[in-house]
mmCIF file of C-alpha atoms and ligand atoms in Angstrom:
data_model
loop_
_atom_site.group_PDB
_atom_site.id
_atom_site.type_symbol
_atom_site.label_atom_id
_atom_site.label_comp_id
_atom_site.label_asym_id
_atom_site.label_seq_id
_atom_site.Cartn_x
_atom_site.Cartn_y
_atom_site.Cartn_z
ATOM 1 C CA MET A 169 40.368 1.881 -13.534
ATOM 2 C CA SER A 170 36.491 2.279 -13.409
ATOM 3 C CA LYS A 171 34.692 3.540 -10.670
ATOM 4 C CA LYS A 172 32.784 0.311 -9.327
ATOM 5 C CA MET A 173 29.198 0.944 -9.152
ATOM 6 C CA LYS A 174 27.591 1.659 -5.697
ATOM 7 C CA ILE A 175 23.254 1.614 -5.634
ATOM 8 C CA GLY A 176 21.340 2.666 -2.898
ATOM 9 C CA LEU A 177 17.861 1.734 -2.128
ATOM 10 C CA LEU A 178 15.447 2.233 0.673
ATOM 11 C CA THR A 179 11.428 0.745 1.958
ATOM 12 C CA GLY A 180 8.982 4.036 2.366
ATOM 13 C CA GLY A 181 5.548 3.819 3.329
ATOM 14 C CA GLY A 182 3.801 1.142 4.763
ATOM 15 C CA ASP A 183 4.763 -1.582 4.442
ATOM 16 C CA ALA A 184 3.742 -4.009 1.754
ATOM 17 C CA PRO A 185 4.709 -7.847 1.323
ATOM 18 C CA GLY A 186 6.661 -8.650 -0.956
ATOM 19 C CA LEU A 187 9.289 -5.686 -0.285
ATOM 20 C CA ASN A 188 12.250 -8.365 1.012
ATOM 21 C CA ALA A 189 11.237 -10.130 -2.374
ATOM 22 C CA VAL A 190 12.574 -7.389 -4.184
ATOM 23 C CA ILE A 191 15.302 -6.605 -2.659
ATOM 24 C CA TYR A 192 16.732 -10.115 -2.528
ATOM 25 C CA ALA A 193 16.033 -10.286 -6.420
ATOM 26 C CA PHE A 194 17.422 -6.667 -7.098
ATOM 27 C CA THR A 195 19.840 -7.546 -4.792
ATOM 28 C CA ARG A 196 20.995 -11.123 -7.056
ATOM 29 C CA ALA A 197 20.112 -9.382 -10.618
ATOM 30 C CA ALA A 198 22.422 -6.504 -9.956
ATOM 31 C CA LEU A 199 25.447 -8.595 -8.507
ATOM 32 C CA SER A 200 25.320 -10.722 -11.822
ATOM 33 C CA ALA A 201 25.432 -7.623 -14.612
ATOM 34 C CA PHE A 202 27.301 -5.437 -12.555
ATOM 35 C CA PRO A 203 30.173 -7.675 -10.808
ATOM 36 C CA GLY A 204 31.570 -6.197 -7.755
ATOM 37 C CA CYS A 205 28.964 -3.524 -7.099
ATOM 38 C CA ASP A 206 28.080 -2.433 -3.998
ATOM 39 C CA ILE A 207 24.236 -2.217 -2.729
ATOM 40 C CA ILE A 208 23.563 -0.337 0.255
ATOM 41 C CA GLY A 209 20.795 -0.491 1.826
ATOM 42 C CA TYR A 210 19.240 2.996 3.416
ATOM 43 C CA ARG A 211 17.292 2.251 7.193
ATOM 44 C CA PHE A 212 13.981 3.625 7.221
ATOM 45 C CA GLY A 213 13.114 4.915 4.284
ATOM 46 C CA TYR A 214 14.187 8.215 3.037
ATOM 47 C CA ARG A 215 14.979 8.703 7.169
ATOM 48 C CA GLY A 216 18.581 6.404 6.311
ATOM 49 C CA LEU A 217 19.169 8.425 3.698
ATOM 50 C CA TYR A 218 19.199 11.742 6.282
ATOM 51 C CA TYR A 219 20.863 10.103 8.306
ATOM 52 C CA ASN A 220 23.509 8.232 6.597
ATOM 53 C CA GLU A 221 22.026 5.229 8.070
ATOM 54 C CA TYR A 222 22.467 1.702 5.980
ATOM 55 C CA MET A 223 23.988 -1.886 5.695
ATOM 56 C CA LYS A 224 24.774 -3.456 2.814
ATOM 57 C CA LEU A 225 23.266 -5.539 0.517
ATOM 58 C CA ASP A 226 24.935 -8.548 -0.538
ATOM 59 C CA LEU A 227 24.259 -12.488 -1.125
ATOM 60 C CA GLU A 228 24.863 -13.219 3.065
ATOM 61 C CA SER A 229 22.657 -10.029 3.945
ATOM 62 C CA THR A 230 19.832 -11.241 1.669
ATOM 63 C CA SER A 231 20.033 -14.814 2.172
ATOM 64 C CA GLY A 232 16.831 -16.528 3.327
ATOM 65 C CA ILE A 233 14.262 -13.261 2.785
ATOM 66 C CA LEU A 234 12.437 -14.124 -0.116
ATOM 67 C CA HIS A 235 9.702 -15.295 1.249
ATOM 68 C CA LYS A 236 9.998 -13.229 4.318
ATOM 69 C CA GLY A 237 6.712 -10.438 5.004
ATOM 70 C CA GLY A 238 8.295 -6.979 5.929
ATOM 71 C CA THR A 239 11.594 -5.403 4.764
ATOM 72 C CA ILE A 240 14.813 -5.980 6.296
ATOM 73 C CA LEU A 241 15.582 -2.818 5.987
ATOM 74 C CA PHE A 242 12.332 -1.211 7.824
ATOM 75 C CA SER A 243 10.238 1.656 6.399
ATOM 76 C CA SER A 244 8.743 5.222 7.716
ATOM 77 C CA ASN A 245 5.614 6.733 6.389
ATOM 78 C CA LYS A 246 6.548 9.805 8.199
ATOM 79 C CA ASP A 247 9.980 11.307 6.645
ATOM 80 C CA ASN A 248 9.465 13.809 3.777
ATOM 81 C CA LEU A 249 12.497 14.950 3.525
ATOM 82 C CA PHE A 250 11.354 18.014 2.024
ATOM 83 C CA ASP A 251 9.171 18.943 4.751
ATOM 84 C CA TYR A 252 11.063 17.372 7.517
ATOM 85 C CA THR A 253 10.363 17.977 11.337
ATOM 86 C CA VAL A 254 13.606 18.990 12.769
ATOM 87 C CA VAL A 255 14.509 20.364 16.240
ATOM 88 C CA GLU A 256 15.933 23.881 15.927
ATOM 89 C CA ASN A 257 16.115 26.372 19.551
ATOM 90 C CA GLY A 258 14.285 23.585 21.278
ATOM 91 C CA VAL A 259 11.381 24.152 18.832
ATOM 92 C CA LYS A 260 9.889 21.449 15.984
ATOM 93 C CA VAL A 261 9.846 23.034 12.585
ATOM 94 C CA LYS A 262 9.274 22.368 9.047
ATOM 95 C CA ARG A 263 12.767 22.300 6.690
ATOM 96 C CA ASP A 264 13.598 20.515 3.052
ATOM 97 C CA VAL A 265 17.012 18.959 3.900
ATOM 98 C CA SER A 266 17.287 16.982 0.756
ATOM 99 C CA ASP A 267 20.434 18.524 0.266
ATOM 100 C CA THR A 268 21.398 16.891 2.795
ATOM 101 C CA ALA A 269 20.337 13.488 1.953
ATOM 102 C CA VAL A 270 21.763 14.281 -2.262
ATOM 103 C CA ARG A 271 25.619 15.449 -0.575
ATOM 104 C CA ASN A 272 25.409 12.256 1.585
ATOM 105 C CA MET A 273 24.320 10.307 -1.377
ATOM 106 C CA ARG A 274 27.610 12.193 -3.374
ATOM 107 C CA GLU A 275 30.438 11.283 0.031
ATOM 108 C CA GLU A 276 29.235 7.694 -0.390
ATOM 109 C CA GLY A 277 29.538 7.577 -4.126
ATOM 110 C CA VAL A 278 26.423 6.334 -4.928
ATOM 111 C CA ASP A 279 25.527 6.614 -8.889
ATOM 112 C CA VAL A 280 21.767 5.096 -8.576
ATOM 113 C CA LEU A 281 19.134 5.323 -5.760
ATOM 114 C CA VAL A 282 16.365 2.558 -6.166
ATOM 115 C CA VAL A 283 13.353 3.636 -3.918
ATOM 116 C CA LEU A 284 10.258 1.313 -3.133
ATOM 117 C CA GLY A 285 7.520 3.100 -2.191
ATOM 118 C CA GLY A 286 3.467 4.261 -2.763
ATOM 119 C CA ASP A 287 2.541 7.839 -3.829
ATOM 120 C CA GLY A 288 4.248 9.648 -0.829
ATOM 121 C CA THR A 289 7.800 8.336 -0.876
ATOM 122 C CA LEU A 290 7.517 8.341 -4.745
ATOM 123 C CA THR A 291 7.020 11.902 -4.589
ATOM 124 C CA SER A 292 10.019 12.198 -3.252
ATOM 125 C CA ALA A 293 11.952 9.973 -5.579
ATOM 126 C CA ARG A 294 10.929 12.111 -8.400
ATOM 127 C CA ASP A 295 11.454 15.218 -6.393
ATOM 128 C CA PHE A 296 14.790 13.839 -6.015
ATOM 129 C CA SER A 297 14.951 12.887 -9.524
ATOM 130 C CA ASN A 298 14.387 16.323 -10.493
ATOM 131 C CA LYS A 299 17.429 17.476 -8.602
ATOM 132 C CA GLY A 300 19.845 15.826 -10.711
ATOM 133 C CA VAL A 301 19.658 12.205 -8.757
ATOM 134 C CA PRO A 302 19.559 9.247 -11.449
ATOM 135 C CA VAL A 303 16.372 7.492 -8.935
ATOM 136 C CA ILE A 304 14.624 3.983 -9.987
ATOM 137 C CA GLY A 305 11.058 3.554 -8.504
ATOM 138 C CA ILE A 306 9.451 0.489 -7.784
ATOM 139 C CA PRO A 307 5.501 0.621 -7.064
ATOM 140 C CA LYS A 308 4.114 -0.697 -3.568
ATOM 141 C CA THR A 309 1.594 -0.451 -1.936
ATOM 142 C CA ILE A 310 -1.458 -3.389 -0.669
ATOM 143 C CA ASP A 311 -4.257 -0.230 -2.104
ATOM 144 C CA ASN A 312 -3.501 -1.006 -5.624
ATOM 145 C CA ASP A 313 -3.789 2.692 -6.320
ATOM 146 C CA LEU A 314 -1.099 3.627 -8.548
ATOM 147 C CA GLY A 315 -2.390 4.323 -12.010
ATOM 148 C CA ALA A 316 0.787 4.325 -13.481
ATOM 149 C CA THR A 317 0.974 0.365 -13.310
ATOM 150 C CA ASP A 318 -1.618 -2.170 -13.770
ATOM 151 C CA THR A 319 -0.650 -4.095 -10.372
ATOM 152 C CA THR A 320 1.459 -2.978 -6.996
ATOM 153 C CA PHE A 321 3.185 -5.856 -5.129
ATOM 154 C CA GLY A 322 0.954 -6.559 -1.618
ATOM 155 C CA PHE A 323 -2.396 -6.104 -3.030
ATOM 156 C CA ASP A 324 -2.730 -10.164 -4.005
ATOM 157 C CA THR A 325 -1.949 -10.848 -0.284
ATOM 158 C CA ALA A 326 -3.973 -8.752 1.147
ATOM 159 C CA VAL A 327 -6.754 -9.657 -1.204
ATOM 160 C CA SER A 328 -5.968 -12.873 0.361
ATOM 161 C CA ILE A 329 -5.969 -12.087 3.907
ATOM 162 C CA VAL A 330 -8.912 -10.036 3.767
ATOM 163 C CA THR A 331 -10.969 -13.310 1.835
ATOM 164 C CA GLU A 332 -9.559 -15.687 4.363
ATOM 165 C CA ASN A 333 -11.198 -13.889 6.977
ATOM 166 C CA LEU A 334 -14.545 -12.350 5.769
ATOM 167 C CA GLY A 335 -14.613 -16.866 5.578
ATOM 168 C CA ARG A 336 -13.900 -17.145 9.238
ATOM 169 C CA VAL A 337 -16.699 -14.002 10.000
ATOM 170 C CA HIS A 338 -19.200 -15.733 8.379
ATOM 171 C CA THR A 339 -19.455 -18.982 9.900
ATOM 172 C CA THR A 340 -19.687 -17.138 13.124
ATOM 173 C CA ALA A 341 -22.146 -14.778 11.723
ATOM 174 C CA GLU A 342 -24.322 -17.415 10.786
ATOM 175 C CA SER A 343 -24.085 -18.961 13.864
ATOM 176 C CA HIS A 344 -24.962 -15.807 15.608
ATOM 177 C CA HIS A 345 -27.433 -14.726 13.088
ATOM 178 C CA ARG A 346 -25.568 -11.403 13.662
ATOM 179 C CA VAL A 347 -24.496 -9.014 11.214
ATOM 180 C CA ILE A 348 -20.817 -8.810 10.999
ATOM 181 C CA ILE A 349 -18.807 -5.411 9.671
ATOM 182 C CA VAL A 350 -15.673 -5.314 8.342
ATOM 183 C CA GLU A 351 -13.307 -2.976 8.074
ATOM 184 C CA ILE A 352 -10.814 -2.964 5.167
ATOM 185 C CA MET A 353 -7.599 -0.687 4.833
ATOM 186 C CA GLY A 354 -6.400 0.444 1.514
ATOM 187 C CA ARG A 355 -7.493 4.278 2.100
ATOM 188 C CA SER A 356 -9.515 6.089 -0.353
ATOM 189 C CA ALA A 357 -9.221 3.178 -2.677
ATOM 190 C CA GLY A 358 -11.827 0.286 -2.310
ATOM 191 C CA TRP A 359 -9.684 -2.582 -4.039
ATOM 192 C CA ILE A 360 -8.859 -4.877 -1.408
ATOM 193 C CA THR A 361 -12.015 -4.594 -0.377
ATOM 194 C CA LEU A 362 -14.291 -4.829 -3.765
ATOM 195 C CA SER A 363 -11.972 -7.976 -4.496
ATOM 196 C CA ALA A 364 -11.990 -9.651 -1.265
ATOM 197 C CA GLY A 365 -15.330 -8.772 -0.454
ATOM 198 C CA ILE A 366 -16.341 -10.669 -3.857
ATOM 199 C CA ALA A 367 -14.238 -13.498 -3.212
ATOM 200 C CA GLY A 368 -15.172 -13.774 0.531
ATOM 201 C CA SER A 369 -18.758 -13.573 -0.528
ATOM 202 C CA ALA A 370 -20.072 -10.600 1.078
ATOM 203 C CA ASP A 371 -23.466 -9.743 0.816
ATOM 204 C CA VAL A 372 -22.949 -5.602 1.151
ATOM 205 C CA ILE A 373 -19.930 -3.933 -0.292
ATOM 206 C CA LEU A 374 -19.005 -1.034 0.618
ATOM 207 C CA ILE A 375 -15.859 1.487 -0.697
ATOM 208 C CA PRO A 376 -14.941 4.861 -0.835
ATOM 209 C CA GLU A 377 -15.898 5.407 -4.258
ATOM 210 C CA ILE A 378 -19.331 4.595 -4.066
ATOM 211 C CA PRO A 379 -21.161 6.668 -1.427
ATOM 212 C CA TYR A 380 -23.254 4.115 0.663
ATOM 213 C CA LYS A 381 -27.303 4.776 2.139
ATOM 214 C CA VAL A 382 -28.101 3.315 5.432
ATOM 215 C CA GLU A 383 -31.905 2.288 4.399
ATOM 216 C CA ASN A 384 -30.237 0.708 1.279
ATOM 217 C CA ILE A 385 -28.033 -1.471 3.397
ATOM 218 C CA VAL A 386 -30.693 -2.703 6.065
ATOM 219 C CA ARG A 387 -33.188 -3.350 3.371
ATOM 220 C CA LYS A 388 -30.539 -5.862 2.240
ATOM 221 C CA ILE A 389 -30.519 -7.085 5.583
ATOM 222 C CA LYS A 390 -34.289 -7.348 5.344
ATOM 223 C CA ALA A 391 -34.832 -8.932 2.435
ATOM 224 C CA ARG A 392 -31.800 -12.238 3.632
ATOM 225 C CA ASP A 393 -33.805 -12.502 6.893
ATOM 226 C CA ALA A 394 -37.311 -12.854 4.330
ATOM 227 C CA ALA A 395 -35.041 -15.355 2.221
ATOM 228 C CA GLY A 396 -34.599 -17.219 5.428
ATOM 229 C CA LYS A 397 -30.951 -16.116 5.596
ATOM 230 C CA HIS A 398 -30.693 -14.605 9.523
ATOM 231 C CA PHE A 399 -27.136 -13.106 8.964
ATOM 232 C CA ALA A 400 -24.538 -10.953 6.575
ATOM 233 C CA ILE A 401 -21.133 -9.694 6.066
ATOM 234 C CA ILE A 402 -20.355 -6.502 5.196
ATOM 235 C CA ALA A 403 -17.359 -5.352 3.960
ATOM 236 C CA ILE A 404 -16.312 -1.630 4.451
ATOM 237 C CA GLY A 405 -13.794 0.208 3.251
ATOM 238 C CA GLU A 406 -11.775 2.418 5.799
ATOM 239 C CA GLY A 407 -12.276 5.225 3.317
ATOM 240 C CA ALA A 408 -16.083 4.766 2.852
ATOM 241 C CA ARG A 409 -18.678 7.365 3.591
ATOM 242 C CA GLU A 410 -22.668 7.290 3.651
ATOM 243 C CA ALA A 411 -23.500 9.714 0.708
ATOM 244 C CA GLY A 412 -23.449 13.167 2.080
ATOM 245 C CA GLY A 413 -21.374 12.707 4.649
ATOM 246 C CA SER A 414 -17.683 12.492 5.243
ATOM 247 C CA ALA A 415 -14.715 9.630 5.459
ATOM 248 C CA VAL A 416 -14.066 8.713 9.222
ATOM 249 C CA VAL A 417 -10.469 9.958 10.301
ATOM 250 C CA GLY A 418 -8.788 7.794 12.801
ATOM 251 C CA LYS A 419 -6.092 10.264 13.330
ATOM 252 C CA ILE A 420 -3.715 12.998 11.926
ATOM 253 C CA VAL A 421 -0.465 12.407 11.948
ATOM 254 C CA GLU A 422 0.864 15.521 10.514
ATOM 255 C CA ASP A 423 4.428 14.860 9.878
ATOM 256 C CA SER A 424 3.676 12.201 7.207
ATOM 257 C CA PRO A 425 3.012 12.890 3.498
ATOM 258 C CA ASP A 426 0.134 11.046 3.748
ATOM 259 C CA PRO A 427 -1.413 12.621 7.379
ATOM 260 C CA ILE A 428 -5.050 10.858 7.352
ATOM 261 C CA ARG A 429 -5.404 7.721 9.147
ATOM 262 C CA PHE A 430 -8.606 6.068 8.203
ATOM 263 C CA GLY A 431 -10.429 4.043 10.990
ATOM 264 C CA GLY A 432 -13.541 3.060 12.819
ATOM 265 C CA VAL A 433 -16.050 3.494 9.757
ATOM 266 C CA ALA A 434 -16.916 0.077 10.703
ATOM 267 C CA ALA A 435 -18.050 0.664 14.228
ATOM 268 C CA LYS A 436 -19.978 3.494 13.495
ATOM 269 C CA LEU A 437 -21.714 1.998 10.746
ATOM 270 C CA ALA A 438 -22.884 -0.604 13.409
ATOM 271 C CA HIS A 439 -23.891 2.077 15.715
ATOM 272 C CA ASP A 440 -25.988 3.619 13.138
ATOM 273 C CA ILE A 441 -27.787 0.345 11.386
ATOM 274 C CA GLU A 442 -27.889 -1.764 15.255
ATOM 275 C CA PRO A 443 -31.611 -0.181 15.945
ATOM 276 C CA LEU A 444 -32.729 -0.504 12.687
ATOM 277 C CA VAL A 445 -32.206 -4.102 11.934
ATOM 278 C CA ASP A 446 -33.665 -7.131 14.331
ATOM 279 C CA HIS A 447 -29.683 -8.660 14.728
ATOM 280 C CA GLU A 448 -27.018 -7.983 16.902
ATOM 281 C CA VAL A 449 -24.246 -5.922 14.643
ATOM 282 C CA ARG A 450 -20.586 -6.378 15.681
ATOM 283 C CA ALA A 451 -17.560 -4.372 13.648
ATOM 284 C CA VAL A 452 -14.562 -5.989 13.133
ATOM 285 C CA GLN A 453 -11.249 -3.828 11.909
ATOM 286 C CA LEU A 454 -8.944 -6.170 10.426
ATOM 287 C CA GLY A 455 -6.185 -3.563 11.059
ATOM 288 C CA HIS A 456 -2.600 -4.445 10.033
ATOM 289 C CA ILE A 457 -3.381 -8.478 10.141
ATOM 290 C CA GLN A 458 -4.207 -7.183 6.280
ATOM 291 C CA ARG A 459 -0.119 -6.127 5.614
ATOM 292 C CA GLY A 460 1.372 -8.482 7.822
ATOM 293 C CA GLY A 461 3.318 -11.927 7.593
ATOM 294 C CA ASP A 462 4.760 -13.625 4.241
ATOM 295 C CA ALA A 463 3.716 -12.373 1.094
ATOM 296 C CA SER A 464 1.088 -14.796 -1.157
ATOM 297 C CA PRO A 465 3.454 -16.796 -4.075
ATOM 298 C CA ALA A 466 1.474 -14.065 -6.926
ATOM 299 C CA ASP A 467 3.119 -11.559 -4.913
ATOM 300 C CA ARG A 468 6.309 -13.054 -4.488
ATOM 301 C CA ILE A 469 6.685 -14.267 -8.117
ATOM 302 C CA LEU A 470 5.564 -10.145 -8.743
ATOM 303 C CA SER A 471 8.615 -8.428 -6.380
ATOM 304 C CA VAL A 472 11.115 -10.724 -8.120
ATOM 305 C CA ARG A 473 9.766 -9.290 -11.215
ATOM 306 C CA TYR A 474 10.062 -5.702 -10.387
ATOM 307 C CA GLY A 475 13.386 -6.418 -9.460
ATOM 308 C CA VAL A 476 14.631 -8.017 -11.518
ATOM 309 C CA HIS A 477 13.793 -5.366 -13.838
ATOM 310 C CA ALA A 478 14.823 -2.444 -11.994
ATOM 311 C CA VAL A 479 18.394 -4.062 -12.828
ATOM 312 C CA GLU A 480 17.601 -3.838 -16.389
ATOM 313 C CA MET A 481 16.759 -0.172 -16.342
ATOM 314 C CA ILE A 482 19.844 0.452 -14.585
ATOM 315 C CA LYS A 483 21.223 -1.282 -16.795
ATOM 316 C CA ARG A 484 19.760 0.648 -19.931
ATOM 317 C CA GLY A 485 20.430 4.119 -18.141
ATOM 318 C CA GLU A 486 16.725 4.650 -17.612
ATOM 319 C CA PHE A 487 16.149 6.876 -14.612
ATOM 320 C CA GLY A 488 13.358 9.101 -13.101
ATOM 321 C CA LYS A 489 11.284 6.027 -14.345
ATOM 322 C CA MET A 490 9.505 3.331 -12.357
ATOM 323 C CA ALA A 491 9.215 -0.391 -13.128
ATOM 324 C CA CYS A 492 5.398 -0.920 -13.794
ATOM 325 C CA LEU A 493 3.388 -3.800 -15.009
ATOM 326 C CA ARG A 494 1.496 -3.196 -18.382
ATOM 327 C CA ASN A 495 -0.528 -6.097 -20.123
ATOM 328 C CA GLY A 496 1.057 -8.494 -18.132
ATOM 329 C CA ARG A 497 4.738 -7.214 -18.969
ATOM 330 C CA MET A 498 7.120 -4.959 -17.240
ATOM 331 C CA SER A 499 7.271 -2.089 -18.678
ATOM 332 C CA GLU A 500 8.665 1.396 -17.389
ATOM 333 C CA VAL A 501 7.123 5.037 -16.823
ATOM 334 C CA SER A 502 8.149 8.462 -16.026
ATOM 335 C CA LEU A 503 8.148 8.946 -12.311
ATOM 336 C CA ASN A 504 6.308 12.908 -13.608
ATOM 337 C CA ASP A 505 3.507 10.092 -15.048
ATOM 338 C CA VAL A 506 3.161 8.644 -11.312
ATOM 339 C CA ILE A 507 2.489 11.408 -9.141
ATOM 340 C CA ALA A 508 -0.831 12.176 -8.537
ATOM 341 C CA ASN A 509 -2.141 9.704 -10.987
ATOM 342 C CA ASN A 510 -4.102 6.984 -8.294
ATOM 343 C CA LYS A 511 -6.188 5.107 -9.699
ATOM 344 C CA TYR A 512 -10.219 4.347 -7.914
ATOM 345 C CA VAL A 513 -12.414 1.991 -8.339
ATOM 346 C CA GLY A 514 -15.711 3.393 -11.537
ATOM 347 C CA PRO A 515 -18.559 2.887 -10.567
ATOM 348 C CA ASP A 516 -19.064 1.037 -14.040
ATOM 349 C CA ASP A 517 -15.761 -1.031 -12.989
ATOM 350 C CA GLU A 518 -16.359 -4.451 -14.229
ATOM 351 C CA LEU A 519 -16.211 -5.958 -10.988
ATOM 352 C CA VAL A 520 -18.621 -3.858 -9.629
ATOM 353 C CA LYS A 521 -20.813 -5.104 -12.102
ATOM 354 C CA CYS A 522 -19.486 -8.474 -11.677
ATOM 355 C CA ALA A 523 -20.799 -8.156 -7.958
ATOM 356 C CA LYS A 524 -24.001 -6.432 -8.604
ATOM 357 C CA ALA A 525 -24.292 -9.697 -11.213
ATOM 358 C CA LEU A 526 -24.184 -11.809 -7.498
ATOM 359 C CA GLY A 527 -26.924 -9.929 -5.858
ATOM 360 C CA MET A 528 -24.006 -8.420 -3.733
ATOM 361 C CA SER A 529 -25.151 -4.809 -2.550
ATOM 362 C CA PHE A 530 -23.084 -1.158 -2.826
ATOM 363 C CA ALA A 531 -26.367 0.221 -1.247
ATOM 364 C CA ASP A 532 -26.067 2.829 -3.581
ATOM 365 C CA GLU A 533 -29.676 2.739 -5.097
ATOM 366 C CA ASP A 534 -33.000 4.015 -4.257
HETATM 367 O O1 F6P B 4 -1.104 2.515 2.287
HETATM 368 C C1 F6P B 4 -1.145 1.210 3.129
HETATM 369 C C2 F6P B 4 -1.393 1.163 4.389
HETATM 370 O O2 F6P B 4 -1.629 0.160 4.810
HETATM 371 C C3 F6P B 4 -3.087 1.860 3.669
HETATM 372 O O3 F6P B 4 -3.787 1.060 3.413
HETATM 373 C C4 F6P B 4 -3.791 2.011 5.634
HETATM 374 O O4 F6P B 4 -4.783 3.212 5.780
HETATM 375 C C5 F6P B 4 -2.281 2.599 5.675
HETATM 376 O O5 F6P B 4 -1.471 2.317 5.099
HETATM 377 C C6 F6P B 4 -2.002 2.534 7.766
HETATM 378 O O6 F6P B 4 -0.814 3.245 7.522
HETATM 379 P P1 F6P B 4 -0.293 2.964 9.096
HETATM 380 O O7 F6P B 4 0.096 1.500 9.158
HETATM 381 O O8 F6P B 4 0.282 4.048 8.924
HETATM 382 O O9 F6P B 4 -1.581 2.971 10.498
#
């Protein structure tokens, strides 16, 4: 009798709304494509692979999660098994412990590993693939900065949340004649800030890819004052920086594939511009609100498509690849082409031009 198919699945990196919808869809599609197959979900991303900690994924354990935010498998953006912190003789040292993970999968009889993650998590997916593990990647990040796919799930939800919050800040800024600076996630990519900045009608949009000049922000605020608009909304990406300056780093998390945690640029900018304008200037850091809660309908649908497509890829034996969206259709791309292929906003991006056409300032022009 041939062995039953066994599939391992994990969610790694910062979470993104839609992870549960992928797990839900993948489990159902896999059980239907490979009747009687076993699906296990490793807990806390790659850490679960190292400690062989997992839960069974079936119709019952995944029931009712399609619409729920977060991930029932938990996630971690610290556990890079190719450079993992272990304690030896009471001292913390870095070790490549990936062989332990491969051995665990072999002993469990796992035939395929499905990895849901962003660039850090998918880099390890590529490295496991290079060690001979049949791997399939599914792209996830609110930042939408993976060049190998048109869109990652989680992005639409984050844009919706930020847009809603820009609207909320708008009314109170207007009531108090204040300038309010809203700090938005996205690491070194400005996609969330740019999209939500347009949808939320920001007056100034500051993104990491276009360094800003303080005097140009001040000029915009003064121009609004002259036009009788005595308040302003500034949307700023957490990785944004002043021309000639550097990004504001909140903290360094050394045992992470993404050691830099941004944070504080809105507070810095408020401090810089308040003496230069006739307004109280306040900073709002939206933080993890941007990726918390349930996914938007668009992200739920995209997640379902990714989950179902990953099962199609297993059927066709398309390993060492990531499911991706290309011109509206599900497709796949080699994991080698996913890594170090980040997508950033270009100065001539159509959305930048649109925002400028609306009179929104990027504070970049002399
Ligand atoms: O990459 C997703 C993301 O939410 C970024 O936008 C943000 O900079 C980072 O993760 C925050 O990570 P953490 O939750 O570890 O602080």
